[in-house]
Structure formats: C-alpha cells, structure tokens
Amino acid sequence: MSLVNLTTAKVSIIIPTLNEAKNIPGAIASTQSSTNIEVIVVDGGSSDDTIAIAQSLGAKVISSSPGRAVQMNAGAVVASGEVLLFLHADTRLPVGFDAMIRTALQQPGIVAGAFNLQIDHPGLGLRLVELGVKWRSHLMQMPYGDQAIFLTQQVFQQINGFPELPIMEDFELIRRLKSTGSIVIINTPVMTSARRWVKKGIIQTTLLNQIIIIAYLFGVSPVRIHSWYRREKFKRI
C-alpha cells in the first residue's frame, strides 16, 4: 500500500478546537511521552485563551473556518507526518500511543484504526456506554471521532479526507475507509470527557446519537441533523 517505513513514521496529531482553553492543556500533555510526533491545533475562532495556551505548550497553531471536518482537513494539509491522528480536545491519549499506532498500521489489510474508549466519570451508566462503544467498534469496525482515529497520510488523501459535513463527518469517513480495507481497534483506551453525557443525561445522549445515525442512513440532511443536535428548531432545507 505504501513505501513509507511505518516503524519510524512521524505522527501528526491534529486537534480541532473552539474555546477549549480548559481542555487543550490536557490533550497536548497526553502527547508528550511519545517520539517523532508533531501537534497541530486547528482553531475555529476561539474567543478564550485556547490559541495562546496551545502555542505556549509548543503546538503548531493554525486558524480555519469553524467546523470539525473543515478544521481537521486544514490540519492535514499542513501536517508533515506520514501518519495522521485526529484527537478531540477533551480526549487524552494513553502512554505509548505512538508505538501502538505504528504497530497497528503495519498489520496486513489495515487502512486505519482507533482506540477503545474510557469515559472520565464514575457510574454504572457510563460503564455500559463504554461496553456499547467497544462492541460497536470491534464487531462493526465503526469507531467514532472521540476514539482518536488514525490512518496514513496516503490513505487520507486517497479518500479525499473528511467529508465537510456539519455533523457525522467521522461516521462517513469510517464508512469510506471500510470500503478500502479493515479498521483496527487498539484495546488500550483513550480517556474522554463525560461532559456531553453529564450535560444531557446518559439515556438522552445515547438515544439522540442513535436517532442521528438512523436519520443520516435514511438520507436526512446533515444540516437538519445538526440543528437537532444543537437543539435548534427545525430548519427548512
């Protein structure tokens, strides 16, 4: 698939941000135990100290139009690594993630991968969410963006990057990747914030996520789905 030596490949970690001053220090800190990496923060117009904090911690910072897909694609354009890792600002990478990624991408037939998910909050409900994510990821090869998706720069370019949708960009990316090869899930988890489950409730958040997926698969416009997600009134498409 590629002549790149993945054993020593550089990993470009791309973090899209929008007012993530509280979270960005932890995200960047979780990358620091690694070797041969670069951290690229793509800011979508923060009004807080996100940019200043990221720069002070040694990350390369660029600006783009807001929108996670647009921001991640912009980060990929300036990335110098052979491997791309897309990290949400409220997610933390495990120690040794870089070696795990390089090893995973060397497996025959693997075109991309992600990590298991751990949620940074106690409670049985969120343990059940983690189990559901693990089942979906391993059996269906359908990880989502909060699981730190990774792939080679070559494969990313072949599939034309993230589709620039207002929502479901990670879902659609994985669907495209599955048509070209297999998705590997690393058993070691990333740690992600529980903020969206805490804010909306575990059951409500889980149900909303399933409704969004079903609506998308049935052809509902991502613009309309995004309005649901943001609890806006329905908009005429």
JSON list of C-alpha atoms in Angstrom, two decimals:
[
{"chain": "A", "resi": 1, "resn": "MET", "atom": "CA", "xyz": [0.00, 0.00, 0.00]},
{"chain": "A", "resi": 2, "resn": "SER", "atom": "CA", "xyz": [2.84, 2.37, 0.86]},
{"chain": "A", "resi": 3, "resn": "LEU", "atom": "CA", "xyz": [6.63, 2.54, 0.74]},
{"chain": "A", "resi": 4, "resn": "VAL", "atom": "CA", "xyz": [6.69, 4.53, 3.99]},
{"chain": "A", "resi": 5, "resn": "ASN", "atom": "CA", "xyz": [8.54, 2.83, 6.83]},
{"chain": "A", "resi": 6, "resn": "LEU", "atom": "CA", "xyz": [5.79, 2.82, 9.45]},
{"chain": "A", "resi": 7, "resn": "THR", "atom": "CA", "xyz": [8.18, 1.57, 12.11]},
{"chain": "A", "resi": 8, "resn": "THR", "atom": "CA", "xyz": [9.70, 5.04, 12.33]},
{"chain": "A", "resi": 9, "resn": "ALA", "atom": "CA", "xyz": [6.91, 7.12, 10.74]},
{"chain": "A", "resi": 10, "resn": "LYS", "atom": "CA", "xyz": [6.24, 10.59, 12.07]},
{"chain": "A", "resi": 11, "resn": "VAL", "atom": "CA", "xyz": [2.79, 11.02, 13.63]},
{"chain": "A", "resi": 12, "resn": "SER", "atom": "CA", "xyz": [0.97, 14.32, 13.15]},
{"chain": "A", "resi": 13, "resn": "ILE", "atom": "CA", "xyz": [-1.60, 14.84, 15.90]},
{"chain": "A", "resi": 14, "resn": "ILE", "atom": "CA", "xyz": [-4.36, 17.17, 14.71]},
{"chain": "A", "resi": 15, "resn": "ILE", "atom": "CA", "xyz": [-6.61, 18.76, 17.35]},
{"chain": "A", "resi": 16, "resn": "PRO", "atom": "CA", "xyz": [-9.60, 20.88, 16.23]},
{"chain": "A", "resi": 17, "resn": "THR", "atom": "CA", "xyz": [-10.55, 23.49, 18.84]},
{"chain": "A", "resi": 18, "resn": "LEU", "atom": "CA", "xyz": [-13.18, 26.10, 19.59]},
{"chain": "A", "resi": 19, "resn": "ASN", "atom": "CA", "xyz": [-13.00, 27.66, 23.05]},
{"chain": "A", "resi": 20, "resn": "GLU", "atom": "CA", "xyz": [-11.17, 24.71, 24.59]},
{"chain": "A", "resi": 21, "resn": "ALA", "atom": "CA", "xyz": [-8.86, 26.61, 26.98]},
{"chain": "A", "resi": 22, "resn": "LYS", "atom": "CA", "xyz": [-9.78, 24.27, 29.84]},
{"chain": "A", "resi": 23, "resn": "ASN", "atom": "CA", "xyz": [-9.17, 21.08, 27.87]},
{"chain": "A", "resi": 24, "resn": "ILE", "atom": "CA", "xyz": [-6.31, 21.78, 25.49]},
{"chain": "A", "resi": 25, "resn": "PRO", "atom": "CA", "xyz": [-3.51, 21.58, 28.13]},
{"chain": "A", "resi": 26, "resn": "GLY", "atom": "CA", "xyz": [-4.50, 18.01, 28.99]},
{"chain": "A", "resi": 27, "resn": "ALA", "atom": "CA", "xyz": [-4.80, 16.95, 25.38]},
{"chain": "A", "resi": 28, "resn": "ILE", "atom": "CA", "xyz": [-1.37, 18.29, 24.48]},
{"chain": "A", "resi": 29, "resn": "ALA", "atom": "CA", "xyz": [0.17, 16.91, 27.69]},
{"chain": "A", "resi": 30, "resn": "SER", "atom": "CA", "xyz": [-1.02, 13.42, 26.78]},
{"chain": "A", "resi": 31, "resn": "THR", "atom": "CA", "xyz": [1.12, 13.53, 23.62]},
{"chain": "A", "resi": 32, "resn": "GLN", "atom": "CA", "xyz": [4.38, 14.33, 25.38]},
{"chain": "A", "resi": 33, "resn": "SER", "atom": "CA", "xyz": [5.60, 10.82, 26.25]},
{"chain": "A", "resi": 34, "resn": "SER", "atom": "CA", "xyz": [5.87, 9.99, 22.53]},
{"chain": "A", "resi": 35, "resn": "THR", "atom": "CA", "xyz": [8.61, 10.17, 19.92]},
{"chain": "A", "resi": 36, "resn": "ASN", "atom": "CA", "xyz": [8.72, 11.65, 16.41]},
{"chain": "A", "resi": 37, "resn": "ILE", "atom": "CA", "xyz": [5.42, 13.50, 16.56]},
{"chain": "A", "resi": 38, "resn": "GLU", "atom": "CA", "xyz": [4.06, 16.95, 15.89]},
{"chain": "A", "resi": 39, "resn": "VAL", "atom": "CA", "xyz": [1.00, 18.58, 17.45]},
{"chain": "A", "resi": 40, "resn": "ILE", "atom": "CA", "xyz": [-1.16, 20.78, 15.24]},
{"chain": "A", "resi": 41, "resn": "VAL", "atom": "CA", "xyz": [-4.01, 22.73, 16.83]},
{"chain": "A", "resi": 42, "resn": "VAL", "atom": "CA", "xyz": [-6.55, 23.98, 14.29]},
{"chain": "A", "resi": 43, "resn": "ASP", "atom": "CA", "xyz": [-8.63, 26.72, 15.86]},
{"chain": "A", "resi": 44, "resn": "GLY", "atom": "CA", "xyz": [-12.04, 27.63, 14.54]},
{"chain": "A", "resi": 45, "resn": "GLY", "atom": "CA", "xyz": [-12.27, 31.11, 16.05]},
{"chain": "A", "resi": 46, "resn": "SER", "atom": "CA", "xyz": [-11.89, 30.77, 19.82]},
{"chain": "A", "resi": 47, "resn": "SER", "atom": "CA", "xyz": [-12.67, 33.80, 21.96]},
{"chain": "A", "resi": 48, "resn": "ASP", "atom": "CA", "xyz": [-10.87, 32.39, 25.02]},
{"chain": "A", "resi": 49, "resn": "ASP", "atom": "CA", "xyz": [-7.16, 31.62, 25.56]},
{"chain": "A", "resi": 50, "resn": "THR", "atom": "CA", "xyz": [-7.08, 28.39, 23.54]},
{"chain": "A", "resi": 51, "resn": "ILE", "atom": "CA", "xyz": [-4.59, 29.68, 20.96]},
{"chain": "A", "resi": 52, "resn": "ALA", "atom": "CA", "xyz": [-2.22, 31.28, 23.46]},
{"chain": "A", "resi": 53, "resn": "ILE", "atom": "CA", "xyz": [-2.22, 28.18, 25.66]},
{"chain": "A", "resi": 54, "resn": "ALA", "atom": "CA", "xyz": [-1.60, 25.82, 22.75]},
{"chain": "A", "resi": 55, "resn": "GLN", "atom": "CA", "xyz": [1.28, 27.97, 21.48]},
{"chain": "A", "resi": 56, "resn": "SER", "atom": "CA", "xyz": [2.82, 28.15, 24.95]},
{"chain": "A", "resi": 57, "resn": "LEU", "atom": "CA", "xyz": [2.82, 24.36, 25.09]},
{"chain": "A", "resi": 58, "resn": "GLY", "atom": "CA", "xyz": [4.73, 24.05, 21.82]},
{"chain": "A", "resi": 59, "resn": "ALA", "atom": "CA", "xyz": [1.91, 23.15, 19.46]},
{"chain": "A", "resi": 60, "resn": "LYS", "atom": "CA", "xyz": [1.76, 24.49, 15.94]},
{"chain": "A", "resi": 61, "resn": "VAL", "atom": "CA", "xyz": [-1.41, 26.58, 15.73]},
{"chain": "A", "resi": 62, "resn": "ILE", "atom": "CA", "xyz": [-3.31, 27.45, 12.57]},
{"chain": "A", "resi": 63, "resn": "SER", "atom": "CA", "xyz": [-6.73, 29.02, 12.08]},
{"chain": "A", "resi": 64, "resn": "SER", "atom": "CA", "xyz": [-9.57, 27.90, 9.85]},
{"chain": "A", "resi": 65, "resn": "SER", "atom": "CA", "xyz": [-13.27, 28.31, 9.38]},
{"chain": "A", "resi": 66, "resn": "PRO", "atom": "CA", "xyz": [-15.24, 26.65, 12.20]},
{"chain": "A", "resi": 67, "resn": "GLY", "atom": "CA", "xyz": [-16.46, 23.11, 11.76]},
{"chain": "A", "resi": 68, "resn": "ARG", "atom": "CA", "xyz": [-14.66, 19.99, 12.94]},
{"chain": "A", "resi": 69, "resn": "ALA", "atom": "CA", "xyz": [-14.33, 18.41, 9.47]},
{"chain": "A", "resi": 70, "resn": "VAL", "atom": "CA", "xyz": [-13.07, 21.65, 7.89]},
{"chain": "A", "resi": 71, "resn": "GLN", "atom": "CA", "xyz": [-10.58, 22.13, 10.73]},
{"chain": "A", "resi": 72, "resn": "MET", "atom": "CA", "xyz": [-9.23, 18.58, 10.60]},
{"chain": "A", "resi": 73, "resn": "ASN", "atom": "CA", "xyz": [-8.78, 18.75, 6.84]},
{"chain": "A", "resi": 74, "resn": "ALA", "atom": "CA", "xyz": [-6.91, 22.04, 7.26]},
{"chain": "A", "resi": 75, "resn": "GLY", "atom": "CA", "xyz": [-4.63, 20.40, 9.79]},
{"chain": "A", "resi": 76, "resn": "ALA", "atom": "CA", "xyz": [-3.92, 17.51, 7.44]},
{"chain": "A", "resi": 77, "resn": "VAL", "atom": "CA", "xyz": [-2.84, 19.94, 4.71]},
{"chain": "A", "resi": 78, "resn": "VAL", "atom": "CA", "xyz": [-0.03, 21.37, 6.85]},
{"chain": "A", "resi": 79, "resn": "ALA", "atom": "CA", "xyz": [0.90, 18.08, 8.54]},
{"chain": "A", "resi": 80, "resn": "SER", "atom": "CA", "xyz": [4.39, 16.76, 7.83]},
{"chain": "A", "resi": 81, "resn": "GLY", "atom": "CA", "xyz": [3.84, 13.28, 9.28]},
{"chain": "A", "resi": 82, "resn": "GLU", "atom": "CA", "xyz": [3.29, 10.08, 7.34]},
{"chain": "A", "resi": 83, "resn": "VAL", "atom": "CA", "xyz": [0.61, 9.15, 9.89]},
{"chain": "A", "resi": 84, "resn": "LEU", "atom": "CA", "xyz": [-2.33, 11.36, 10.91]},
{"chain": "A", "resi": 85, "resn": "LEU", "atom": "CA", "xyz": [-4.02, 11.10, 14.31]},
{"chain": "A", "resi": 86, "resn": "PHE", "atom": "CA", "xyz": [-7.19, 13.13, 14.88]},
{"chain": "A", "resi": 87, "resn": "LEU", "atom": "CA", "xyz": [-7.67, 13.97, 18.54]},
{"chain": "A", "resi": 88, "resn": "HIS", "atom": "CA", "xyz": [-10.60, 15.75, 20.18]},
{"chain": "A", "resi": 89, "resn": "ALA", "atom": "CA", "xyz": [-9.57, 18.46, 22.61]},
{"chain": "A", "resi": 90, "resn": "ASP", "atom": "CA", "xyz": [-11.34, 16.74, 25.51]},
{"chain": "A", "resi": 91, "resn": "THR", "atom": "CA", "xyz": [-9.67, 13.36, 24.91]},
{"chain": "A", "resi": 92, "resn": "ARG", "atom": "CA", "xyz": [-6.38, 12.09, 26.36]},
{"chain": "A", "resi": 93, "resn": "LEU", "atom": "CA", "xyz": [-4.05, 9.64, 24.66]},
{"chain": "A", "resi": 94, "resn": "PRO", "atom": "CA", "xyz": [-2.57, 6.65, 26.53]},
{"chain": "A", "resi": 95, "resn": "VAL", "atom": "CA", "xyz": [1.14, 6.34, 27.22]},
{"chain": "A", "resi": 96, "resn": "GLY", "atom": "CA", "xyz": [2.85, 4.67, 24.27]},
{"chain": "A", "resi": 97, "resn": "PHE", "atom": "CA", "xyz": [0.10, 5.55, 21.80]},
{"chain": "A", "resi": 98, "resn": "ASP", "atom": "CA", "xyz": [2.63, 6.34, 19.07]},
{"chain": "A", "resi": 99, "resn": "ALA", "atom": "CA", "xyz": [4.22, 2.88, 19.13]},
{"chain": "A", "resi": 100, "resn": "MET", "atom": "CA", "xyz": [0.77, 1.26, 19.25]},
{"chain": "A", "resi": 101, "resn": "ILE", "atom": "CA", "xyz": [-0.33, 3.19, 16.17]},
{"chain": "A", "resi": 102, "resn": "ARG", "atom": "CA", "xyz": [2.79, 2.36, 14.17]},
{"chain": "A", "resi": 103, "resn": "THR", "atom": "CA", "xyz": [2.43, -1.33, 15.03]},
{"chain": "A", "resi": 104, "resn": "ALA", "atom": "CA", "xyz": [-1.29, -1.38, 14.21]},
{"chain": "A", "resi": 105, "resn": "LEU", "atom": "CA", "xyz": [-0.87, 0.19, 10.78]},
{"chain": "A", "resi": 106, "resn": "GLN", "atom": "CA", "xyz": [1.72, -2.41, 9.79]},
{"chain": "A", "resi": 107, "resn": "GLN", "atom": "CA", "xyz": [-0.84, -5.23, 10.01]},
{"chain": "A", "resi": 108, "resn": "PRO", "atom": "CA", "xyz": [-1.86, -6.63, 6.61]},
{"chain": "A", "resi": 109, "resn": "GLY", "atom": "CA", "xyz": [-5.07, -5.14, 5.23]},
{"chain": "A", "resi": 110, "resn": "ILE", "atom": "CA", "xyz": [-5.35, -2.41, 7.88]},
{"chain": "A", "resi": 111, "resn": "VAL", "atom": "CA", "xyz": [-6.11, 1.06, 6.49]},
{"chain": "A", "resi": 112, "resn": "ALA", "atom": "CA", "xyz": [-6.96, 2.90, 9.71]},
{"chain": "A", "resi": 113, "resn": "GLY", "atom": "CA", "xyz": [-7.66, 2.45, 13.38]},
{"chain": "A", "resi": 114, "resn": "ALA", "atom": "CA", "xyz": [-8.77, 3.93, 16.67]},
{"chain": "A", "resi": 115, "resn": "PHE", "atom": "CA", "xyz": [-8.66, 3.18, 20.40]},
{"chain": "A", "resi": 116, "resn": "ASN", "atom": "CA", "xyz": [-11.11, 1.76, 22.88]},
{"chain": "A", "resi": 117, "resn": "LEU", "atom": "CA", "xyz": [-12.98, 4.41, 24.85]},
{"chain": "A", "resi": 118, "resn": "GLN", "atom": "CA", "xyz": [-12.88, 5.19, 28.55]},
{"chain": "A", "resi": 119, "resn": "ILE", "atom": "CA", "xyz": [-15.07, 7.97, 29.97]},
{"chain": "A", "resi": 120, "resn": "ASP", "atom": "CA", "xyz": [-13.65, 10.12, 32.73]},
{"chain": "A", "resi": 121, "resn": "HIS", "atom": "CA", "xyz": [-16.52, 9.79, 35.19]},
{"chain": "A", "resi": 122, "resn": "PRO", "atom": "CA", "xyz": [-17.71, 7.16, 37.70]},
{"chain": "A", "resi": 123, "resn": "GLY", "atom": "CA", "xyz": [-21.03, 5.42, 37.43]},
{"chain": "A", "resi": 124, "resn": "LEU", "atom": "CA", "xyz": [-22.53, 2.23, 36.03]},
{"chain": "A", "resi": 125, "resn": "GLY", "atom": "CA", "xyz": [-24.34, 4.03, 33.24]},
{"chain": "A", "resi": 126, "resn": "LEU", "atom": "CA", "xyz": [-21.14, 5.24, 31.63]},
{"chain": "A", "resi": 127, "resn": "ARG", "atom": "CA", "xyz": [-19.52, 1.82, 32.03]},
{"chain": "A", "resi": 128, "resn": "LEU", "atom": "CA", "xyz": [-22.40, 0.48, 29.94]},
{"chain": "A", "resi": 129, "resn": "VAL", "atom": "CA", "xyz": [-21.77, 3.20, 27.36]},
{"chain": "A", "resi": 130, "resn": "GLU", "atom": "CA", "xyz": [-18.12, 2.11, 27.21]},
{"chain": "A", "resi": 131, "resn": "LEU", "atom": "CA", "xyz": [-19.17, -1.51, 26.66]},
{"chain": "A", "resi": 132, "resn": "GLY", "atom": "CA", "xyz": [-21.51, -0.44, 23.88]},
{"chain": "A", "resi": 133, "resn": "VAL", "atom": "CA", "xyz": [-18.74, 1.53, 22.19]},
{"chain": "A", "resi": 134, "resn": "LYS", "atom": "CA", "xyz": [-16.39, -1.45, 22.49]},
{"chain": "A", "resi": 135, "resn": "TRP", "atom": "CA", "xyz": [-18.95, -3.80, 20.94]},
{"chain": "A", "resi": 136, "resn": "ARG", "atom": "CA", "xyz": [-19.72, -1.41, 18.07]},
{"chain": "A", "resi": 137, "resn": "SER", "atom": "CA", "xyz": [-16.06, -0.70, 17.38]},
{"chain": "A", "resi": 138, "resn": "HIS", "atom": "CA", "xyz": [-14.76, -4.27, 17.42]},
{"chain": "A", "resi": 139, "resn": "LEU", "atom": "CA", "xyz": [-17.66, -6.13, 15.82]},
{"chain": "A", "resi": 140, "resn": "MET", "atom": "CA", "xyz": [-18.79, -3.48, 13.34]},
{"chain": "A", "resi": 141, "resn": "GLN", "atom": "CA", "xyz": [-15.44, -1.71, 12.84]},
{"chain": "A", "resi": 142, "resn": "MET", "atom": "CA", "xyz": [-17.19, 1.63, 13.43]},
{"chain": "A", "resi": 143, "resn": "PRO", "atom": "CA", "xyz": [-15.18, 3.81, 15.83]},
{"chain": "A", "resi": 144, "resn": "TYR", "atom": "CA", "xyz": [-16.15, 7.46, 16.23]},
{"chain": "A", "resi": 145, "resn": "GLY", "atom": "CA", "xyz": [-14.06, 10.59, 16.45]},
{"chain": "A", "resi": 146, "resn": "ASP", "atom": "CA", "xyz": [-13.72, 10.60, 20.24]},
{"chain": "A", "resi": 147, "resn": "GLN", "atom": "CA", "xyz": [-11.75, 7.35, 19.92]},
{"chain": "A", "resi": 148, "resn": "ALA", "atom": "CA", "xyz": [-8.81, 9.12, 18.22]},
{"chain": "A", "resi": 149, "resn": "ILE", "atom": "CA", "xyz": [-8.98, 7.91, 14.62]},
{"chain": "A", "resi": 150, "resn": "PHE", "atom": "CA", "xyz": [-5.64, 7.38, 12.87]},
{"chain": "A", "resi": 151, "resn": "LEU", "atom": "CA", "xyz": [-4.52, 6.50, 9.35]},
{"chain": "A", "resi": 152, "resn": "THR", "atom": "CA", "xyz": [-1.68, 7.21, 6.96]},
{"chain": "A", "resi": 153, "resn": "GLN", "atom": "CA", "xyz": [-1.48, 10.49, 5.10]},
{"chain": "A", "resi": 154, "resn": "GLN", "atom": "CA", "xyz": [-1.53, 8.48, 1.87]},
{"chain": "A", "resi": 155, "resn": "VAL", "atom": "CA", "xyz": [-4.86, 6.78, 2.67]},
{"chain": "A", "resi": 156, "resn": "PHE", "atom": "CA", "xyz": [-6.34, 10.06, 3.92]},
{"chain": "A", "resi": 157, "resn": "GLN", "atom": "CA", "xyz": [-5.58, 11.69, 0.58]},
{"chain": "A", "resi": 158, "resn": "GLN", "atom": "CA", "xyz": [-6.89, 8.70, -1.37]},
{"chain": "A", "resi": 159, "resn": "ILE", "atom": "CA", "xyz": [-10.33, 9.04, 0.23]},
{"chain": "A", "resi": 160, "resn": "ASN", "atom": "CA", "xyz": [-10.24, 12.86, -0.07]},
{"chain": "A", "resi": 161, "resn": "GLY", "atom": "CA", "xyz": [-10.15, 13.45, 3.68]},
{"chain": "A", "resi": 162, "resn": "PHE", "atom": "CA", "xyz": [-13.11, 14.18, 5.91]},
{"chain": "A", "resi": 163, "resn": "PRO", "atom": "CA", "xyz": [-16.35, 14.98, 4.12]},
{"chain": "A", "resi": 164, "resn": "GLU", "atom": "CA", "xyz": [-17.04, 18.60, 5.09]},
{"chain": "A", "resi": 165, "resn": "LEU", "atom": "CA", "xyz": [-20.38, 17.96, 6.77]},
{"chain": "A", "resi": 166, "resn": "PRO", "atom": "CA", "xyz": [-21.68, 19.86, 9.82]},
{"chain": "A", "resi": 167, "resn": "ILE", "atom": "CA", "xyz": [-22.09, 16.53, 11.64]},
{"chain": "A", "resi": 168, "resn": "MET", "atom": "CA", "xyz": [-21.40, 12.80, 11.02]},
{"chain": "A", "resi": 169, "resn": "GLU", "atom": "CA", "xyz": [-18.02, 13.52, 9.40]},
{"chain": "A", "resi": 170, "resn": "ASP", "atom": "CA", "xyz": [-16.31, 10.76, 11.40]},
{"chain": "A", "resi": 171, "resn": "PHE", "atom": "CA", "xyz": [-19.08, 8.25, 10.64]},
{"chain": "A", "resi": 172, "resn": "GLU", "atom": "CA", "xyz": [-18.84, 8.93, 6.91]},
{"chain": "A", "resi": 173, "resn": "LEU", "atom": "CA", "xyz": [-15.03, 8.82, 6.96]},
{"chain": "A", "resi": 174, "resn": "ILE", "atom": "CA", "xyz": [-15.07, 5.36, 8.54]},
{"chain": "A", "resi": 175, "resn": "ARG", "atom": "CA", "xyz": [-17.67, 4.15, 6.04]},
{"chain": "A", "resi": 176, "resn": "ARG", "atom": "CA", "xyz": [-15.37, 5.21, 3.21]},
{"chain": "A", "resi": 177, "resn": "LEU", "atom": "CA", "xyz": [-12.37, 3.60, 4.86]},
{"chain": "A", "resi": 178, "resn": "LYS", "atom": "CA", "xyz": [-14.19, 0.29, 5.34]},
{"chain": "A", "resi": 179, "resn": "SER", "atom": "CA", "xyz": [-14.66, 0.08, 1.60]},
{"chain": "A", "resi": 180, "resn": "THR", "atom": "CA", "xyz": [-10.87, 0.09, 1.16]},
{"chain": "A", "resi": 181, "resn": "GLY", "atom": "CA", "xyz": [-9.71, -2.18, 3.99]},
{"chain": "A", "resi": 182, "resn": "SER", "atom": "CA", "xyz": [-10.04, -3.09, 7.65]},
{"chain": "A", "resi": 183, "resn": "ILE", "atom": "CA", "xyz": [-10.23, -0.85, 10.74]},
{"chain": "A", "resi": 184, "resn": "VAL", "atom": "CA", "xyz": [-8.20, -1.96, 13.77]},
{"chain": "A", "resi": 185, "resn": "ILE", "atom": "CA", "xyz": [-9.23, -1.09, 17.33]},
{"chain": "A", "resi": 186, "resn": "ILE", "atom": "CA", "xyz": [-6.43, -0.84, 19.88]},
{"chain": "A", "resi": 187, "resn": "ASN", "atom": "CA", "xyz": [-7.50, -2.37, 23.18]},
{"chain": "A", "resi": 188, "resn": "THR", "atom": "CA", "xyz": [-5.82, 0.32, 25.27]},
{"chain": "A", "resi": 189, "resn": "PRO", "atom": "CA", "xyz": [-8.36, 3.14, 25.72]},
{"chain": "A", "resi": 190, "resn": "VAL", "atom": "CA", "xyz": [-8.19, 6.85, 25.27]},
{"chain": "A", "resi": 191, "resn": "MET", "atom": "CA", "xyz": [-9.78, 8.84, 28.09]},
{"chain": "A", "resi": 192, "resn": "THR", "atom": "CA", "xyz": [-12.50, 11.25, 27.08]},
{"chain": "A", "resi": 193, "resn": "SER", "atom": "CA", "xyz": [-14.53, 13.80, 29.00]},
{"chain": "A", "resi": 194, "resn": "ALA", "atom": "CA", "xyz": [-18.00, 12.89, 30.20]},
{"chain": "A", "resi": 195, "resn": "ARG", "atom": "CA", "xyz": [-19.24, 16.43, 29.64]},
{"chain": "A", "resi": 196, "resn": "ARG", "atom": "CA", "xyz": [-21.80, 15.73, 26.94]},
{"chain": "A", "resi": 197, "resn": "TRP", "atom": "CA", "xyz": [-23.29, 12.75, 28.82]},
{"chain": "A", "resi": 198, "resn": "VAL", "atom": "CA", "xyz": [-23.38, 14.72, 32.07]},
{"chain": "A", "resi": 199, "resn": "LYS", "atom": "CA", "xyz": [-24.93, 17.75, 30.41]},
{"chain": "A", "resi": 200, "resn": "LYS", "atom": "CA", "xyz": [-27.71, 15.98, 28.51]},
{"chain": "A", "resi": 201, "resn": "GLY", "atom": "CA", "xyz": [-28.04, 12.77, 30.51]},
{"chain": "A", "resi": 202, "resn": "ILE", "atom": "CA", "xyz": [-26.76, 9.31, 29.62]},
{"chain": "A", "resi": 203, "resn": "ILE", "atom": "CA", "xyz": [-30.01, 7.90, 28.26]},
{"chain": "A", "resi": 204, "resn": "GLN", "atom": "CA", "xyz": [-30.90, 11.07, 26.37]},
{"chain": "A", "resi": 205, "resn": "THR", "atom": "CA", "xyz": [-27.44, 11.34, 24.82]},
{"chain": "A", "resi": 206, "resn": "THR", "atom": "CA", "xyz": [-27.38, 7.68, 23.78]},
{"chain": "A", "resi": 207, "resn": "LEU", "atom": "CA", "xyz": [-30.85, 7.88, 22.25]},
{"chain": "A", "resi": 208, "resn": "LEU", "atom": "CA", "xyz": [-30.03, 11.11, 20.43]},
{"chain": "A", "resi": 209, "resn": "ASN", "atom": "CA", "xyz": [-26.89, 9.55, 18.98]},
{"chain": "A", "resi": 210, "resn": "GLN", "atom": "CA", "xyz": [-28.86, 6.57, 17.66]},
{"chain": "A", "resi": 211, "resn": "ILE", "atom": "CA", "xyz": [-31.57, 8.79, 16.20]},
{"chain": "A", "resi": 212, "resn": "ILE", "atom": "CA", "xyz": [-28.92, 10.86, 14.44]},
{"chain": "A", "resi": 213, "resn": "ILE", "atom": "CA", "xyz": [-27.31, 7.76, 12.89]},
{"chain": "A", "resi": 214, "resn": "ILE", "atom": "CA", "xyz": [-30.63, 6.33, 11.73]},
{"chain": "A", "resi": 215, "resn": "ALA", "atom": "CA", "xyz": [-31.71, 9.68, 10.29]},
{"chain": "A", "resi": 216, "resn": "TYR", "atom": "CA", "xyz": [-28.41, 10.01, 8.43]},
{"chain": "A", "resi": 217, "resn": "LEU", "atom": "CA", "xyz": [-28.67, 6.50, 7.00]},
{"chain": "A", "resi": 218, "resn": "PHE", "atom": "CA", "xyz": [-32.20, 7.29, 5.82]},
{"chain": "A", "resi": 219, "resn": "GLY", "atom": "CA", "xyz": [-30.99, 10.35, 3.95]},
{"chain": "A", "resi": 220, "resn": "VAL", "atom": "CA", "xyz": [-31.91, 13.21, 6.28]},
{"chain": "A", "resi": 221, "resn": "SER", "atom": "CA", "xyz": [-29.76, 16.24, 5.52]},
{"chain": "A", "resi": 222, "resn": "PRO", "atom": "CA", "xyz": [-26.72, 16.64, 7.81]},
{"chain": "A", "resi": 223, "resn": "VAL", "atom": "CA", "xyz": [-27.70, 20.31, 8.12]},
{"chain": "A", "resi": 224, "resn": "ARG", "atom": "CA", "xyz": [-31.06, 19.34, 9.59]},
{"chain": "A", "resi": 225, "resn": "ILE", "atom": "CA", "xyz": [-29.49, 16.67, 11.80]},
{"chain": "A", "resi": 226, "resn": "HIS", "atom": "CA", "xyz": [-27.03, 19.23, 13.09]},
{"chain": "A", "resi": 227, "resn": "SER", "atom": "CA", "xyz": [-29.90, 21.52, 14.03]},
{"chain": "A", "resi": 228, "resn": "TRP", "atom": "CA", "xyz": [-31.45, 18.69, 16.05]},
{"chain": "A", "resi": 229, "resn": "TYR", "atom": "CA", "xyz": [-28.17, 18.05, 17.78]},
{"chain": "A", "resi": 230, "resn": "ARG", "atom": "CA", "xyz": [-27.86, 21.69, 18.77]},
{"chain": "A", "resi": 231, "resn": "ARG", "atom": "CA", "xyz": [-31.47, 21.66, 19.99]},
{"chain": "A", "resi": 232, "resn": "GLU", "atom": "CA", "xyz": [-32.48, 24.24, 17.47]},
{"chain": "A", "resi": 233, "resn": "LYS", "atom": "CA", "xyz": [-35.85, 24.43, 15.81]},
{"chain": "A", "resi": 234, "resn": "PHE", "atom": "CA", "xyz": [-36.17, 22.52, 12.56]},
{"chain": "A", "resi": 235, "resn": "LYS", "atom": "CA", "xyz": [-34.86, 24.50, 9.62]},
{"chain": "A", "resi": 236, "resn": "ARG", "atom": "CA", "xyz": [-36.13, 24.40, 6.09]},
{"chain": "A", "resi": 237, "resn": "ILE", "atom": "CA", "xyz": [-33.55, 22.70, 3.91]}
]
